[in-house]
C-alpha positions as protocol buffer text, in pm:
chain_id: "A"
residue {
  index: 1
  type: MET
  ca { x: 13110 y: 11889 z: 5126 }
}
residue {
  index: 2
  type: MET
  ca { x: 13043 y: 12230 z: 4902 }
}
residue {
  index: 3
  type: ILE
  ca { x: 13349 y: 12483 z: 4884 }
}
residue {
  index: 4
  type: GLU
  ca { x: 13212 y: 12838 z: 4910 }
}
residue {
  index: 5
  type: ARG
  ca { x: 13452 y: 13100 z: 4767 }
}
residue {
  index: 6
  type: ILE
  ca { x: 13376 y: 13485 z: 4837 }
}
residue {
  index: 7
  type: GLU
  ca { x: 13511 y: 13783 z: 4702 }
}
residue {
  index: 8
  type: THR
  ca { x: 13745 y: 13567 z: 4440 }
}
residue {
  index: 9
  type: LYS
  ca { x: 13999 y: 13727 z: 4228 }
}
residue {
  index: 10
  type: GLN
  ca { x: 14260 y: 13580 z: 4006 }
}
residue {
  index: 11
  type: ARG
  ca { x: 14511 y: 13504 z: 4289 }
}
residue {
  index: 12
  type: MET
  ca { x: 14296 y: 13446 z: 4565 }
}
residue {
  index: 13
  type: SER
  ca { x: 13938 y: 13424 z: 4736 }
}
residue {
  index: 14
  type: ARG
  ca { x: 13901 y: 13678 z: 5040 }
}
residue {
  index: 15
  type: ILE
  ca { x: 13709 y: 13431 z: 5245 }
}
residue {
  index: 16
  type: VAL
  ca { x: 13676 y: 13024 z: 5202 }
}
residue {
  index: 17
  type: LYS
  ca { x: 13408 y: 12837 z: 5355 }
}
residue {
  index: 18
  type: HIS
  ca { x: 13404 y: 12465 z: 5399 }
}
residue {
  index: 19
  type: ASN
  ca { x: 13246 y: 12224 z: 5622 }
}
residue {
  index: 20
  type: GLY
  ca { x: 13201 y: 12489 z: 5882 }
}
residue {
  index: 21
  type: THR
  ca { x: 13541 y: 12638 z: 5863 }
}
residue {
  index: 22
  type: VAL
  ca { x: 13629 y: 12983 z: 5761 }
}
residue {
  index: 23
  type: TYR
  ca { x: 13958 y: 13099 z: 5611 }
}
residue {
  index: 24
  type: LEU
  ca { x: 14045 y: 13418 z: 5571 }
}
residue {
  index: 25
  type: CYS
  ca { x: 14316 y: 13542 z: 5323 }
}
residue {
  index: 26
  type: GLY
  ca { x: 14591 y: 13741 z: 5461 }
}
residue {
  index: 27
  type: GLN
  ca { x: 14512 y: 14082 z: 5634 }
}
residue {
  index: 28
  type: VAL
  ca { x: 14725 y: 14376 z: 5644 }
}
residue {
  index: 29
  type: CYS
  ca { x: 14606 y: 14729 z: 5788 }
}
residue {
  index: 30
  type: LYS
  ca { x: 14414 y: 14994 z: 5660 }
}
residue {
  index: 31
  type: ASP
  ca { x: 14672 y: 15253 z: 5667 }
}
residue {
  index: 32
  type: ALA
  ca { x: 15049 y: 15148 z: 5637 }
}
residue {
  index: 33
  type: GLU
  ca { x: 15184 y: 15478 z: 5717 }
}
residue {
  index: 34
  type: GLN
  ca { x: 15052 y: 15417 z: 6087 }
}
residue {
  index: 35
  type: GLY
  ca { x: 15306 y: 15248 z: 6340 }
}
residue {
  index: 36
  type: ILE
  ca { x: 15281 y: 14893 z: 6489 }
}
residue {
  index: 37
  type: SER
  ca { x: 14993 y: 14929 z: 6721 }
}
residue {
  index: 38
  type: GLU
  ca { x: 14769 y: 15141 z: 6466 }
}
residue {
  index: 39
  type: GLN
  ca { x: 14845 y: 14868 z: 6206 }
}
residue {
  index: 40
  type: THR
  ca { x: 14767 y: 14608 z: 6425 }
}
residue {
  index: 41
  type: GLN
  ca { x: 14439 y: 14750 z: 6520 }
}
residue {
  index: 42
  type: THR
  ca { x: 14304 y: 14853 z: 6185 }
}
residue {
  index: 43
  type: MET
  ca { x: 14429 y: 14496 z: 6046 }
}
residue {
  index: 44
  type: LEU
  ca { x: 14228 y: 14333 z: 6337 }
}
residue {
  index: 45
  type: ASP
  ca { x: 13904 y: 14548 z: 6246 }
}
residue {
  index: 46
  type: LYS
  ca { x: 13932 y: 14436 z: 5886 }
}
residue {
  index: 47
  type: VAL
  ca { x: 13941 y: 14057 z: 6035 }
}
residue {
  index: 48
  type: ASP
  ca { x: 13638 y: 14137 z: 6230 }
}
residue {
  index: 49
  type: ALA
  ca { x: 13454 y: 14245 z: 5936 }
}
residue {
  index: 50
  type: LEU
  ca { x: 13532 y: 13935 z: 5719 }
}
residue {
  index: 51
  type: LEU
  ca { x: 13431 y: 13708 z: 5999 }
}
residue {
  index: 52
  type: LEU
  ca { x: 13092 y: 13876 z: 6011 }
}
residue {
  index: 53
  type: GLN
  ca { x: 13075 y: 13854 z: 5673 }
}
residue {
  index: 54
  type: ALA
  ca { x: 13162 y: 13491 z: 5688 }
}
residue {
  index: 55
  type: GLY
  ca { x: 12885 y: 13394 z: 5947 }
}
residue {
  index: 56
  type: SER
  ca { x: 13161 y: 13390 z: 6240 }
}
residue {
  index: 57
  type: ASP
  ca { x: 13340 y: 13630 z: 6498 }
}
residue {
  index: 58
  type: ARG
  ca { x: 13642 y: 13661 z: 6696 }
}
residue {
  index: 59
  type: GLU
  ca { x: 13515 y: 13357 z: 6979 }
}
residue {
  index: 60
  type: HIS
  ca { x: 13520 y: 13150 z: 6708 }
}
residue {
  index: 61
  type: ILE
  ca { x: 13873 y: 13176 z: 6571 }
}
residue {
  index: 62
  type: LEU
  ca { x: 14057 y: 12840 z: 6552 }
}
residue {
  index: 63
  type: SER
  ca { x: 14403 y: 12960 z: 6487 }
}
residue {
  index: 64
  type: ALA
  ca { x: 14590 y: 13263 z: 6372 }
}
residue {
  index: 65
  type: THR
  ca { x: 14915 y: 13336 z: 6237 }
}
residue {
  index: 66
  type: ILE
  ca { x: 15085 y: 13667 z: 6306 }
}
residue {
  index: 67
  type: TYR
  ca { x: 15372 y: 13772 z: 6072 }
}
residue {
  index: 68
  type: LEU
  ca { x: 15586 y: 14069 z: 6202 }
}
residue {
  index: 69
  type: LYS
  ca { x: 15831 y: 14263 z: 5982 }
}
residue {
  index: 70
  type: THR
  ca { x: 16039 y: 14287 z: 6293 }
}
residue {
  index: 71
  type: MET
  ca { x: 16029 y: 14098 z: 6633 }
}
residue {
  index: 72
  type: ASP
  ca { x: 16136 y: 14438 z: 6776 }
}
residue {
  index: 73
  type: ASP
  ca { x: 15714 y: 14491 z: 6758 }
}
residue {
  index: 74
  type: PHE
  ca { x: 15632 y: 14167 z: 6903 }
}
residue {
  index: 75
  type: LYS
  ca { x: 15539 y: 14326 z: 7262 }
}
residue {
  index: 76
  type: ALA
  ca { x: 15353 y: 14634 z: 7113 }
}
residue {
  index: 77
  type: MET
  ca { x: 15148 y: 14413 z: 6858 }
}
residue {
  index: 78
  type: ASN
  ca { x: 15072 y: 14197 z: 7167 }
}
residue {
  index: 79
  type: GLU
  ca { x: 14932 y: 14472 z: 7363 }
}
residue {
  index: 80
  type: VAL
  ca { x: 14652 y: 14507 z: 7088 }
}
residue {
  index: 81
  type: TRP
  ca { x: 14618 y: 14171 z: 7004 }
}
residue {
  index: 82
  type: ASP
  ca { x: 14556 y: 14078 z: 7400 }
}
residue {
  index: 83
  type: ASN
  ca { x: 14302 y: 14345 z: 7442 }
}
residue {
  index: 84
  type: TRP
  ca { x: 14114 y: 14217 z: 7116 }
}
residue {
  index: 85
  type: VAL
  ca { x: 14080 y: 13862 z: 7189 }
}
residue {
  index: 86
  type: PRO
  ca { x: 13791 y: 13790 z: 7407 }
}
residue {
  index: 87
  type: ALA
  ca { x: 13863 y: 13626 z: 7749 }
}
residue {
  index: 88
  type: GLY
  ca { x: 13893 y: 13242 z: 7732 }
}
residue {
  index: 89
  type: PHE
  ca { x: 13857 y: 13259 z: 7359 }
}
residue {
  index: 90
  type: ALA
  ca { x: 14249 y: 13274 z: 7252 }
}
residue {
  index: 91
  type: PRO
  ca { x: 14307 y: 13082 z: 6928 }
}
residue {
  index: 92
  type: ALA
  ca { x: 14615 y: 12829 z: 6875 }
}
residue {
  index: 93
  type: ARG
  ca { x: 14852 y: 13101 z: 6747 }
}
residue {
  index: 94
  type: ALA
  ca { x: 15198 y: 13111 z: 6584 }
}
residue {
  index: 95
  type: CYS
  ca { x: 15394 y: 13468 z: 6508 }
}
residue {
  index: 96
  type: VAL
  ca { x: 15685 y: 13473 z: 6315 }
}
residue {
  index: 97
  type: GLN
  ca { x: 15922 y: 13730 z: 6160 }
}
residue {
  index: 98
  type: ALA
  ca { x: 15879 y: 13758 z: 5770 }
}
residue {
  index: 99
  type: SER
  ca { x: 15947 y: 13986 z: 5471 }
}
residue {
  index: 100
  type: MET
  ca { x: 15633 y: 14193 z: 5391 }
}
residue {
  index: 101
  type: ALA
  ca { x: 15482 y: 14227 z: 5050 }
}
residue {
  index: 102
  type: ARG
  ca { x: 15529 y: 14617 z: 5077 }
}
residue {
  index: 103
  type: ASP
  ca { x: 15817 y: 14781 z: 5285 }
}
residue {
  index: 104
  type: VAL
  ca { x: 15573 y: 14980 z: 5492 }
}
residue {
  index: 105
  type: LEU
  ca { x: 15368 y: 14696 z: 5618 }
}
residue {
  index: 106
  type: LEU
  ca { x: 15469 y: 14595 z: 5993 }
}
residue {
  index: 107
  type: VAL
  ca { x: 15241 y: 14289 z: 6040 }
}
residue {
  index: 108
  type: GLU
  ca { x: 14982 y: 14042 z: 5854 }
}
residue {
  index: 109
  type: ILE
  ca { x: 14756 y: 13807 z: 5975 }
}
residue {
  index: 110
  type: SER
  ca { x: 14584 y: 13459 z: 5851 }
}
residue {
  index: 111
  type: VAL
  ca { x: 14297 y: 13364 z: 6019 }
}
residue {
  index: 112
  type: VAL
  ca { x: 14098 y: 13027 z: 6066 }
}
residue {
  index: 113
  type: ALA
  ca { x: 13767 y: 13039 z: 6248 }
}
residue {
  index: 114
  type: ALA
  ca { x: 13451 y: 12792 z: 6256 }
}
residue {
  index: 115
  type: GLU
  ca { x: 13108 y: 12932 z: 6185 }
}
residue {
  index: 116
  type: LYS
  ca { x: 12877 y: 12998 z: 6434 }
}
């Protein structure tokens, strides 16, 4: 039952692995000056990279929690999400409105996945 922490800093680890489960820290976009569609896409690109690093992928995501600055962006975010999630592999998911750590951020995601 070893816990593996990857890219650990004072406040958090980017990836934590335990018993075949991968936990990613919250991911935000690459460029916060963009709109919701672009922020969602670059956020999901970062999730892809972390899952690959952790020995997992989109088809192994167990759950995702998405935080939106405003529910006005729900439809546009879902258009990007729906194209990103492989058909037949939709994870358990929650989406909530939340205050963001920086005002320019429109979306953040927290992901739990199984190792391949």
